[in-house]
Coordinates of C-alpha atoms (C1' of nucleotides) in Angstrom, one line a residue:
Chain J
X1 CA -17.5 2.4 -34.5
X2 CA -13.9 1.7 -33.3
X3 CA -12.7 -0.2 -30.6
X4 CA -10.5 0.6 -27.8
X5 CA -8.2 -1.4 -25.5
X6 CA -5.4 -0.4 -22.8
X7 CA -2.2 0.0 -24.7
X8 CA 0.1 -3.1 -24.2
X9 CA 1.4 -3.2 -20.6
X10 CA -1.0 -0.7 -19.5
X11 CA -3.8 -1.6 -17.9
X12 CA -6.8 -0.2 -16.1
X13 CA -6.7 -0.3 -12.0
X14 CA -10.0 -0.6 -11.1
X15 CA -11.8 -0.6 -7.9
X16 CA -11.6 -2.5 -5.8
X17 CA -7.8 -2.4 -6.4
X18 CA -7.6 1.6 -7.2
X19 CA -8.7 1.7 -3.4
X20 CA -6.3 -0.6 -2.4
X21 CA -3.1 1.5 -4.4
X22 CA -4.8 4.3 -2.4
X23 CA -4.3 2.8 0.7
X24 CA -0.6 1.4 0.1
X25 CA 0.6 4.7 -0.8
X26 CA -1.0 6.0 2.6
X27 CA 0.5 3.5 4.7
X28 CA 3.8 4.3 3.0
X29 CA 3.6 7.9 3.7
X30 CA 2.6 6.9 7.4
X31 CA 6.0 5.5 7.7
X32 CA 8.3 7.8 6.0
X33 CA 6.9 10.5 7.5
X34 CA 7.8 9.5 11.0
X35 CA 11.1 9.2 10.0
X36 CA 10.8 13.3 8.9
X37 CA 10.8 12.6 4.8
X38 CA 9.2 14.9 3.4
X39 CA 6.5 14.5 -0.4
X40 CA 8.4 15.5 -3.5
X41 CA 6.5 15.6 -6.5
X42 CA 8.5 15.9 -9.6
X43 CA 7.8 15.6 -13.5
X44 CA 7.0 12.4 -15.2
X45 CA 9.1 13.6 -17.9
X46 CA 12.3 15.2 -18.7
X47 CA 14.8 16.0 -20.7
X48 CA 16.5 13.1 -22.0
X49 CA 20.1 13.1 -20.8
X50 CA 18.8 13.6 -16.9
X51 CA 17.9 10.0 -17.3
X52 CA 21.1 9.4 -19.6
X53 CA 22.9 9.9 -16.6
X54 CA 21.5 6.2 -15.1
X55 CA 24.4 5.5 -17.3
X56 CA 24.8 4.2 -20.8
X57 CA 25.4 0.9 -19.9
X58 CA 21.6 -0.2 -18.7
X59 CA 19.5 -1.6 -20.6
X60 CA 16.3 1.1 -18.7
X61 CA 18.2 3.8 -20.4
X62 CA 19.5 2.2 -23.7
X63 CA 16.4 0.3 -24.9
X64 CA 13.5 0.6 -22.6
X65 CA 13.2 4.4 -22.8
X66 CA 9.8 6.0 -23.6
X67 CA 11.7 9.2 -25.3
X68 CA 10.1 11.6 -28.0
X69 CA 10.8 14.9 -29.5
X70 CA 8.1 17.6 -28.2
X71 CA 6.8 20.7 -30.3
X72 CA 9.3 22.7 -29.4
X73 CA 12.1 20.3 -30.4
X74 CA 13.1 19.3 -26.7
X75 CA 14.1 15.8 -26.5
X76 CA 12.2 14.3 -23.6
X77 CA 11.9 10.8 -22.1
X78 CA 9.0 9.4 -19.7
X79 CA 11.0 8.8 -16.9
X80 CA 11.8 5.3 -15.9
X81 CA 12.2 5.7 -12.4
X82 CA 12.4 8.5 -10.0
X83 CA 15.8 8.7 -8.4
X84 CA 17.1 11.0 -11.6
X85 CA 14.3 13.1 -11.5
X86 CA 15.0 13.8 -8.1
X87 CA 18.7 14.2 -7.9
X88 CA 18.2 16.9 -10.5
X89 CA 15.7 18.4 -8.4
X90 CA 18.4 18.7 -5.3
X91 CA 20.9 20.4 -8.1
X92 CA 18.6 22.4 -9.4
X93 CA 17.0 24.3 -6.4
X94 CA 19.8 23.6 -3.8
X95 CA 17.8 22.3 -0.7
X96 CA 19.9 22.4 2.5
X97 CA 21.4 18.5 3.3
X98 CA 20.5 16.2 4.9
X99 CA 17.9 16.4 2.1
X100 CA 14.9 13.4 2.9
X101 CA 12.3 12.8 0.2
X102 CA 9.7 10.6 -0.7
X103 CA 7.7 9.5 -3.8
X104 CA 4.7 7.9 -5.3
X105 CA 3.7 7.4 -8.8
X106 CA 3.6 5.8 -12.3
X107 CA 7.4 5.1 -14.4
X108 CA 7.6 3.8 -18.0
X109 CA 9.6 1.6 -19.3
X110 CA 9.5 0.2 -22.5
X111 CA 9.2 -3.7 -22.6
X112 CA 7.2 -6.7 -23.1
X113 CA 4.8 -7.2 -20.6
X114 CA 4.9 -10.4 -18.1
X115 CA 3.8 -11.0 -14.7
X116 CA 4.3 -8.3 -12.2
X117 CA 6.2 -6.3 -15.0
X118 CA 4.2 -3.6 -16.8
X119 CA 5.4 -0.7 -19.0
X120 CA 3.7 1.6 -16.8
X121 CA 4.0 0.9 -13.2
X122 CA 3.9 2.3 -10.0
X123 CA 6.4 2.7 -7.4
X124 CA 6.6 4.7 -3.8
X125 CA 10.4 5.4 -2.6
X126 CA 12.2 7.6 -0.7
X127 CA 15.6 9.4 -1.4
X128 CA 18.1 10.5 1.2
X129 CA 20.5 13.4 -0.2
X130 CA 24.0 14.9 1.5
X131 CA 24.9 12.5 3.7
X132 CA 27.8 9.3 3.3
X133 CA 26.8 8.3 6.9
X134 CA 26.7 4.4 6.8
X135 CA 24.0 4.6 9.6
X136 CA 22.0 6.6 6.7
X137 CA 22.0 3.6 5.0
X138 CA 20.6 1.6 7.7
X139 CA 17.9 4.1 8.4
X140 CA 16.3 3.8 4.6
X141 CA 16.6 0.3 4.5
X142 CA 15.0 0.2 8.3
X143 CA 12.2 1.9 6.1
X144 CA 11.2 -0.3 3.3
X145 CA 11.8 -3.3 6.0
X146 CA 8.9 -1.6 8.4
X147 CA 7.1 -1.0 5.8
X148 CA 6.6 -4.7 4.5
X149 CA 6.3 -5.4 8.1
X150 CA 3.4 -3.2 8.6
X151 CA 1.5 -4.5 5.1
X152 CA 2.3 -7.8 7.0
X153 CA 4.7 -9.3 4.6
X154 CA 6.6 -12.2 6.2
X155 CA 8.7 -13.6 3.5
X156 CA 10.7 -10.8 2.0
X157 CA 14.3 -11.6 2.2
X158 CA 16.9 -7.9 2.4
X159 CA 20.1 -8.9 0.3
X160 CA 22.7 -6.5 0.4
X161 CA 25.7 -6.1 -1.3
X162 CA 28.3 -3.3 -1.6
X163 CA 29.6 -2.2 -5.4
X164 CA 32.6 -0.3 -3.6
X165 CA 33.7 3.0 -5.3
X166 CA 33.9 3.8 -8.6
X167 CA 37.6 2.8 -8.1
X168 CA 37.4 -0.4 -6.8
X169 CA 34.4 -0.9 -9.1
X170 CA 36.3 -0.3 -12.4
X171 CA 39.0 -2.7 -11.2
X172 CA 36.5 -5.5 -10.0
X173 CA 34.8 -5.1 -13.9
X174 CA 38.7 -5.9 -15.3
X175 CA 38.8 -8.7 -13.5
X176 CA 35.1 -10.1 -14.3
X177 CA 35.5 -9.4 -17.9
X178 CA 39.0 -11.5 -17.8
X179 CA 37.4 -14.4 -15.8
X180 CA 34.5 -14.7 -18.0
X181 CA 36.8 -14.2 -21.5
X182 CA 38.8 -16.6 -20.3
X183 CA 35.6 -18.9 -20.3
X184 CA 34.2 -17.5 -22.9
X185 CA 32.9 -21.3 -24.3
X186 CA 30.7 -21.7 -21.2
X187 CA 28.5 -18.7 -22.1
X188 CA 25.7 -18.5 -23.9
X189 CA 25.4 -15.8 -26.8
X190 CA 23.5 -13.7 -25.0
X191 CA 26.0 -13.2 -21.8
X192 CA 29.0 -12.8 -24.5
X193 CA 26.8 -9.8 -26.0
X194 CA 26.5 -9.0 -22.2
X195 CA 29.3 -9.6 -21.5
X196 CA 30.7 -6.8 -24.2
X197 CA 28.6 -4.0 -22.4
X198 CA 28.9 -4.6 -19.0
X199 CA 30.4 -7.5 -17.5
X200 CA 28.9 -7.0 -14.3
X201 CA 25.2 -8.0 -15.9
X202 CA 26.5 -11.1 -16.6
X203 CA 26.3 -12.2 -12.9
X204 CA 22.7 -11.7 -13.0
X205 CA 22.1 -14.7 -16.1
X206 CA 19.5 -16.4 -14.9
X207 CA 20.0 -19.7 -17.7
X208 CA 20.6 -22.5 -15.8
X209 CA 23.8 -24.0 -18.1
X210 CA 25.7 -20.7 -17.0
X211 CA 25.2 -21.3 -13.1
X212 CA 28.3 -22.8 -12.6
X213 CA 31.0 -20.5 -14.6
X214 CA 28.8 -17.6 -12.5
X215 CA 29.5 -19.4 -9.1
X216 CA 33.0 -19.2 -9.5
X217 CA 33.7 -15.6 -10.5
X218 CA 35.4 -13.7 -8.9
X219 CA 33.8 -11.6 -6.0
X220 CA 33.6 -8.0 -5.8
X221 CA 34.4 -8.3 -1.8
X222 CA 38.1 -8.7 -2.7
X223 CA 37.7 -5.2 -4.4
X224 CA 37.2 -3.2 -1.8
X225 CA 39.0 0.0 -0.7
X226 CA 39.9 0.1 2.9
X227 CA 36.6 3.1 2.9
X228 CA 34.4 0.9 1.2
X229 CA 34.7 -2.3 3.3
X230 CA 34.7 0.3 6.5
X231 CA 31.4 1.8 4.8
X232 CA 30.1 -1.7 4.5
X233 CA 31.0 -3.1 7.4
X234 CA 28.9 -0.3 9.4
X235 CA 26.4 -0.8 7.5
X236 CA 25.5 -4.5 8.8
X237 CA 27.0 -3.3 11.8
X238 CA 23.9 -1.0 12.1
X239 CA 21.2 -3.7 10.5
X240 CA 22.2 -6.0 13.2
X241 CA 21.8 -3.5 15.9
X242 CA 18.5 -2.9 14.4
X243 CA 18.2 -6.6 14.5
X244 CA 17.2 -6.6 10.6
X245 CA 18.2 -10.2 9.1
X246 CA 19.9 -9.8 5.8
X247 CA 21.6 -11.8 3.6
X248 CA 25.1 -10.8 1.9
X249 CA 24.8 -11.5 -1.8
X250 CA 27.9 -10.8 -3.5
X251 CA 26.0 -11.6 -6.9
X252 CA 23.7 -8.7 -6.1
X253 CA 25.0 -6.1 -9.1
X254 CA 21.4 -4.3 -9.6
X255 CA 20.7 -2.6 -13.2
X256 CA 21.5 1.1 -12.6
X257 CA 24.9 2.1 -13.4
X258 CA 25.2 4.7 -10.4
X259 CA 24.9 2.5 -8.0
X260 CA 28.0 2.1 -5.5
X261 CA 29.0 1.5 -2.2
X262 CA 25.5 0.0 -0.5
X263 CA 23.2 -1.9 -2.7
X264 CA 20.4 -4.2 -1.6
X265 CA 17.3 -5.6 -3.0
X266 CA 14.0 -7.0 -1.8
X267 CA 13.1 -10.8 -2.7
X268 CA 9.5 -12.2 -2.0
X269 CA 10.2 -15.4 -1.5
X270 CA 6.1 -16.3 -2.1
X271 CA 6.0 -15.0 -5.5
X272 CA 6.8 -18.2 -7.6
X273 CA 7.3 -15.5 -10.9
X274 CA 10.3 -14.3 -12.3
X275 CA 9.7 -10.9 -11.0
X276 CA 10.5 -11.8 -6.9
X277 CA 12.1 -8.3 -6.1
X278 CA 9.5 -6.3 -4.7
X279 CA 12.0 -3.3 -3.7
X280 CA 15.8 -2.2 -4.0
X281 CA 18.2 0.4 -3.3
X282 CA 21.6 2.0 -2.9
X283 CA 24.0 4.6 -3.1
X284 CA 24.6 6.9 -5.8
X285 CA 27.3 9.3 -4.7
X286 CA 28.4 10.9 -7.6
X287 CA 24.9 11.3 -9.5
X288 CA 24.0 15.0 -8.3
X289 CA 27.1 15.4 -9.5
X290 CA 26.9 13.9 -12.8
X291 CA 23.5 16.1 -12.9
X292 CA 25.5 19.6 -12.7
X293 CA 24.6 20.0 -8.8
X294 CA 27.0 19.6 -5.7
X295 CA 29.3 16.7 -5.4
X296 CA 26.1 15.1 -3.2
X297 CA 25.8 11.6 -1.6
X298 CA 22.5 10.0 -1.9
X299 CA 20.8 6.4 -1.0
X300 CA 17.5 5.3 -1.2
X301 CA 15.5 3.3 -2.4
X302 CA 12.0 2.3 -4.4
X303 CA 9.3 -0.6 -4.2
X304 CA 7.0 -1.6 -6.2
X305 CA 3.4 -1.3 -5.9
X306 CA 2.1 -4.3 -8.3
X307 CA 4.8 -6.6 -7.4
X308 CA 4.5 -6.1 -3.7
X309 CA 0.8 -6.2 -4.1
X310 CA 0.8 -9.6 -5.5
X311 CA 3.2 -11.1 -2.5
X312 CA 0.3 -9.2 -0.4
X313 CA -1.9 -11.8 -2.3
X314 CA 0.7 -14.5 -2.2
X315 CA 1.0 -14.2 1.8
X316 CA -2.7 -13.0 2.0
X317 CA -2.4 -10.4 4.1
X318 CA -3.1 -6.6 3.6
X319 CA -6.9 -6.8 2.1
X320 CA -8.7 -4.5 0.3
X321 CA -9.9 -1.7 2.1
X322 CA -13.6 -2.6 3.2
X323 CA -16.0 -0.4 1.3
X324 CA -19.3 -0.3 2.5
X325 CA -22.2 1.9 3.0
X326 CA -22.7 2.8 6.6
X327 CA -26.6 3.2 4.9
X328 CA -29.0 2.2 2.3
X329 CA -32.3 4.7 1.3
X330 CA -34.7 2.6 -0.1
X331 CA -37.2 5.3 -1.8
X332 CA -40.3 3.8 -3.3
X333 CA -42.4 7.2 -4.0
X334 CA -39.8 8.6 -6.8
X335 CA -36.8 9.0 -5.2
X336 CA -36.9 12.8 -3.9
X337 CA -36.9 11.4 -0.2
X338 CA -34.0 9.5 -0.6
X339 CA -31.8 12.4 -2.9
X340 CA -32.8 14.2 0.3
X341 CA -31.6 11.7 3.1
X342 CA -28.8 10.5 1.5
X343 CA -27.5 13.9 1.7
X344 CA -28.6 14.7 5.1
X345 CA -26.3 11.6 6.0
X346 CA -23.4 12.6 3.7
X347 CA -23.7 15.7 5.9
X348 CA -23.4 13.7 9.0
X349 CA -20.4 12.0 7.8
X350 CA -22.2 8.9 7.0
X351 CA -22.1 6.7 3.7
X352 CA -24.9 6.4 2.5
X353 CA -26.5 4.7 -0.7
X354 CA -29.4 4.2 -3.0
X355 CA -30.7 2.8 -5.8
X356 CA -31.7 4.5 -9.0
X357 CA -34.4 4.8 -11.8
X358 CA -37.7 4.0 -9.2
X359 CA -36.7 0.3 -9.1
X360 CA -39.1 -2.3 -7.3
X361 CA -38.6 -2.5 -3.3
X362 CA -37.2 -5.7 -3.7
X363 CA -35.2 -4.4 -6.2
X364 CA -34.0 -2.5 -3.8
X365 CA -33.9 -4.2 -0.9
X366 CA -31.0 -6.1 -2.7
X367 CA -29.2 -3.3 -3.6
X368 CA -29.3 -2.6 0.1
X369 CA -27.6 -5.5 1.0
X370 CA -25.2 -5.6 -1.4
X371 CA -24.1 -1.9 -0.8
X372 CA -22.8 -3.6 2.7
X373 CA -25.2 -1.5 4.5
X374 CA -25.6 -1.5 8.1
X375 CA -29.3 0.2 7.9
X376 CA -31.5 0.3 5.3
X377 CA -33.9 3.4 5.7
X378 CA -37.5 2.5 4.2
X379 CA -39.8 5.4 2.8
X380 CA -42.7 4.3 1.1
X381 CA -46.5 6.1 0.3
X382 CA -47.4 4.8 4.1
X383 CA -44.1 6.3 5.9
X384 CA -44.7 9.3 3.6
X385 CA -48.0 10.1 4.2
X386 CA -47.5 9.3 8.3
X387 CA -44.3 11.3 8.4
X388 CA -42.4 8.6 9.4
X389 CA -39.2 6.4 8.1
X390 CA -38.7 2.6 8.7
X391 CA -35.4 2.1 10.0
X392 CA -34.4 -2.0 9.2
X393 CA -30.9 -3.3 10.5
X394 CA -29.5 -5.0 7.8
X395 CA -27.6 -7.4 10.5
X396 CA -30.9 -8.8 12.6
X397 CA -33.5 -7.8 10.2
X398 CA -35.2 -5.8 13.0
X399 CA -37.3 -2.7 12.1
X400 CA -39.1 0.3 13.9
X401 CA -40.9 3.7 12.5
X402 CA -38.7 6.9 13.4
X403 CA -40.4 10.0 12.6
X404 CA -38.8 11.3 9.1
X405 CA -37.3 14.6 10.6
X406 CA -35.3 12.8 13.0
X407 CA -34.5 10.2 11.5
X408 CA -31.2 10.7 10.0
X409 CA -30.4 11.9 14.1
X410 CA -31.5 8.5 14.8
X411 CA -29.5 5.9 13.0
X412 CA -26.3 8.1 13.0
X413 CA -26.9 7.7 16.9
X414 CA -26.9 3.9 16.5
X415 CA -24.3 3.6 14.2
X416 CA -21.8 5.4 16.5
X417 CA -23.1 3.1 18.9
X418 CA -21.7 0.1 16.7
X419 CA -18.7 1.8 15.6
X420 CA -17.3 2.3 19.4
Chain T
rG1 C1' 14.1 -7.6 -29.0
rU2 C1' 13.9 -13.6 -29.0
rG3 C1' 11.0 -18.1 -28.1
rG4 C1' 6.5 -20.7 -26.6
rG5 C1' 1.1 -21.1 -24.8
rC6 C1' -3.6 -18.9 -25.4
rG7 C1' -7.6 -15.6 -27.7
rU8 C1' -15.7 -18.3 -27.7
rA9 C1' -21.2 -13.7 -23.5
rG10 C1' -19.3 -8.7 -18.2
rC11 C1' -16.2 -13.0 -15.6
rU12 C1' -14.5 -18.5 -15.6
rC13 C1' -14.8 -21.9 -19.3
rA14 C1' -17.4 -26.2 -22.6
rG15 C1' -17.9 -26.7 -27.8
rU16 C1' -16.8 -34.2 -29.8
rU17 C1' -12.6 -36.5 -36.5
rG18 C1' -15.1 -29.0 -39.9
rG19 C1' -22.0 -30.1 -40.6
rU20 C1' -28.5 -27.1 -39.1
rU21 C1' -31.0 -21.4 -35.0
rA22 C1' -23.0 -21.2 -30.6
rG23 C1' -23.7 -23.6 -24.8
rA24 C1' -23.0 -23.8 -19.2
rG25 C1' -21.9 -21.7 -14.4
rC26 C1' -21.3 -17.1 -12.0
rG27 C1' -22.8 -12.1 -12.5
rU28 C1' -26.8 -8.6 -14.3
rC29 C1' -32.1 -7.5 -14.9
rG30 C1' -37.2 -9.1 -14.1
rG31 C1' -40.7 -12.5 -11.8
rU32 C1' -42.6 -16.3 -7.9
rU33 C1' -50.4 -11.9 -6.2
rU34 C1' -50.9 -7.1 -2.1
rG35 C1' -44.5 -2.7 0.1
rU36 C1' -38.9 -5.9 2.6
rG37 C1' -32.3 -8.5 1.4
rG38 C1' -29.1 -13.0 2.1
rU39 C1' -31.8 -19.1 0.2
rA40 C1' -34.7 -21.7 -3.6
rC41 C1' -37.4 -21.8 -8.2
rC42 C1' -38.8 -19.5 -13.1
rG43 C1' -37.6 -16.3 -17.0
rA44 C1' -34.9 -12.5 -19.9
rA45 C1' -31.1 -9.6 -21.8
rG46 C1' -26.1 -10.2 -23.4
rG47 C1' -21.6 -13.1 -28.4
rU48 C1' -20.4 -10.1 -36.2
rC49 C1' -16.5 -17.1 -31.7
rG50 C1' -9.8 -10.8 -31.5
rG51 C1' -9.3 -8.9 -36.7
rG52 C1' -8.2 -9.9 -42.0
rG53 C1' -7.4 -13.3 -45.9
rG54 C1' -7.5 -18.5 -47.6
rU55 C1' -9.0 -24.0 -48.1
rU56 C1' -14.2 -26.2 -48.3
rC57 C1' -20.7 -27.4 -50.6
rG58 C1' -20.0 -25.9 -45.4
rA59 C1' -15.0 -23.0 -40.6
rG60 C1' -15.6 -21.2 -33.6
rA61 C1' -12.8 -25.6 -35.2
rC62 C1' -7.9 -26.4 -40.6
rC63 C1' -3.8 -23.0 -43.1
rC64 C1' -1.4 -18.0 -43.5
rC65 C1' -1.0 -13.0 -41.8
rU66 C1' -2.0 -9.6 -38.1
rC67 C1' -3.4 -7.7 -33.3
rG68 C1' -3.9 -8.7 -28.2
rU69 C1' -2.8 -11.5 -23.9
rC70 C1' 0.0 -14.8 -20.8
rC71 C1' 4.8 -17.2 -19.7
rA72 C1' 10.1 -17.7 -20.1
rC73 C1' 14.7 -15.3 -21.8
rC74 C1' 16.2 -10.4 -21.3
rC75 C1' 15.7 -6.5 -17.7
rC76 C1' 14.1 -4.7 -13.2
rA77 C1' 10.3 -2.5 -9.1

RNA sequence: GUGGGCGUAGCUCAGUUGGUUAGAGCGUCGGUUUGUGGUACCGAAGGUCGGGGGUUCGAGACCCCUCGUCCACCCCA
């Protein structure tokens, strides 16, 4: 018989943690929704050149992309983020601006698995269409902020950074590219290849020997059109208002070509892995565009679930939902009275558990105490033949008969009691 | 894609310079007399030592290939 095994970078997300996922994505949802964005659900996969449009210049487009040629001879790609797949929503269907959105689900990208890096992974977002209003910007990143508040995250750093417009972006590039050509010997082979593509990456080199020719680029804040600095100068004006600390990185380039004007990023500063940014975001003002819709503006933003999971860990703080049985049947005559109570709770609103396949009453017993249960409801031959349940609190080990058709009345009565 | 570490029971790991029937802890299941959990004690099940080739009288240990995994680069969430 064969063998299987999760694909590389896939991997199963078993409960507990599948209840956990559950419970992020609700508490997300919670949030976004008070701030009136709205679930959008679109396709996991696309035609290829909606995702071409991140620009040819990333490496999620270039070499990461999950693409394939379908039955019908349609080029498709698994998208590798969401942001596309949404922007060509807005141009397909037209949706009256402002245009607020959010997200949940799994993106693929194609590349070697490490810590809090996967090929498939999850991410929730939002996305904010038709509106250049620099307070707009504050208002998303207010978002993801709250939310890492509310999972109780205390050491996520906001940087934030502004690309300028496409303008000012092309001329800041001419100037990178002749700083860096100029020290060219100070680079390692990989940056020069880099360096080629998109100068811009090079910033983001991480090898320690290239710190210093980094440091002293130029900076992209001498760039900026008169707009642009205005744009970003509201911006903190409006995070400070909001009393949102944030730190300007002017090395903060991001990987998605269509980013300009606001960009900002998300750093746990307890993950001790390469992969620190939990979330990140910007503007994309000419990508509806570039998708055949409406010159649009858009920002927003997406975080991701694994990485921002693991600061949870790191920080310890946003445990796994509790899971327990409110009660345990424990069924010792062949198991027909508990099928039956266990439903009668169910009805009720009540979780309730049992053990299967006629085990011991010890056997059972443990069961009960492992489901978490706050009552473990007894019916053996005596309680059978007498009519009658024993009803044992799993806490003080105290006991009583209840007579078996009121029983499930009973300890539904006490557990409400405990619950309030 | 590049480089490095690691692959032994469900999980975490031992396994001495290659030498008989591969071990532990946890977990699971059962038991410690009559129908009662958390503790303790006893016992059981569970592994073709990632896979394939090679060296050897003999390989879980050594060599090669391969797959997987982890970490770093890269990239990004």
């Amino acid at each position: 018989m064969p063998s299987f095994q999760t694909t590389p970078g896939t991997r199963d997300i078993l409960p507990p943690d599948a209840v956990r996922w559950r419970s992020f994505v609700e508490e997300f949802d919670a949030i976004v929704s008070l701030a009136g964005f709205q679930h959008i659900v679109v396709p996991m996969f696309e035609d290829l050149g909606v995702f071409q449009r991140l620009g040819d210049a990333t490496d999620v487009v270039t070499k990461e992309m999950y693409d394939f040629v379908d039955k019908g001879g349609r080029h498709v790609a698994l998208r590798p983020e969401q942001t596309a797949g949404v922007c060509r929503s807005f141009a397909q269907h037209r949706p009256l601006p402002p245009w607020k959105v959010w997200y949940s689900g799994p993106n693929f990208r194609y590349e070697r698995a490490q810590h809090g890096r996967y090929r498939q992974f999850d991410q929730v977002g939002v996305e904010a269409l038709g509106s250049d209003d620099p307070l707009l910007d504050v208002e998303v990143i207010a978002l993801a902020v709250d939310f890492f508040q509310k999972l109780g995250l205390r050491n996520v750093v906001l940087n934030i950074n502004s690309l300028g417009d496409s303008g000012d972006r092309a001329r800041y590039v001419e100037a990178l590219s002749q700083y860096f050509q100029a020290r060219i010997g100070e680079l390692s082979p990989e940056s020069v290849a880099t360096l080629e593509r998109n100068p811009l990456r090079v910033l983001d080199s991480k090898r320690d020997s290239e710190q210093a020719v980094v440091a002293q680029a130029p900076f992209i804040s001498g760039f900026l059109s008169d707009e642009a600095a205005s744009h970003f100068a509201q911006v903190k004006q409006g995070l400070d208002a909001l009393g949102i600390a944030y730190v300007v990185n002017e090395r903060l380039v991001r990987g998605l070509d269509y980013y300009c004007r606001t960009t900002f990023e998300f750093q746990s500063t307890a993950l001790e892995s390469a992969q620190t940014a939990v979330g990140g975001g910007g503007r994309y003002d000419g990508l509806v565009e570039d998708l055949g819709g409406p010159a649009t503006p858009g920002i927003g933003f997406a975080i991701g679930l694994d990485r921002t999971l693991l600061a949870c860990d790191a920080e310890q703080v946003f445990p796994h939902p509790s899971t327990k049985a409110d009660v345990f049947v424990i069924d010792t005559t062949g198991g027909l009275q508990a099928l039956q109570l266990c439903q009668q709770f169910r009805t009720a609103g009540f979780a309730s558990e049992r053990a299967y396949g006629g085990r011991a009453m010890k056997a059972q017993m443990k069961a009960a105490d492992k489901s978490g249960a706050t009552y473990a409801v007894i019916i053996g031959t005596d309680e059978l033949s007498q009519g009658v349940a024993t009803v044992k609190s799993m806490v003080d080990g105290y006991q009583e008969e209840i007579p078996l058709d009121s029983v499930v009345e009973h300890v539904a009565a006490q557990l409400r009691k405990v619950s309030s």
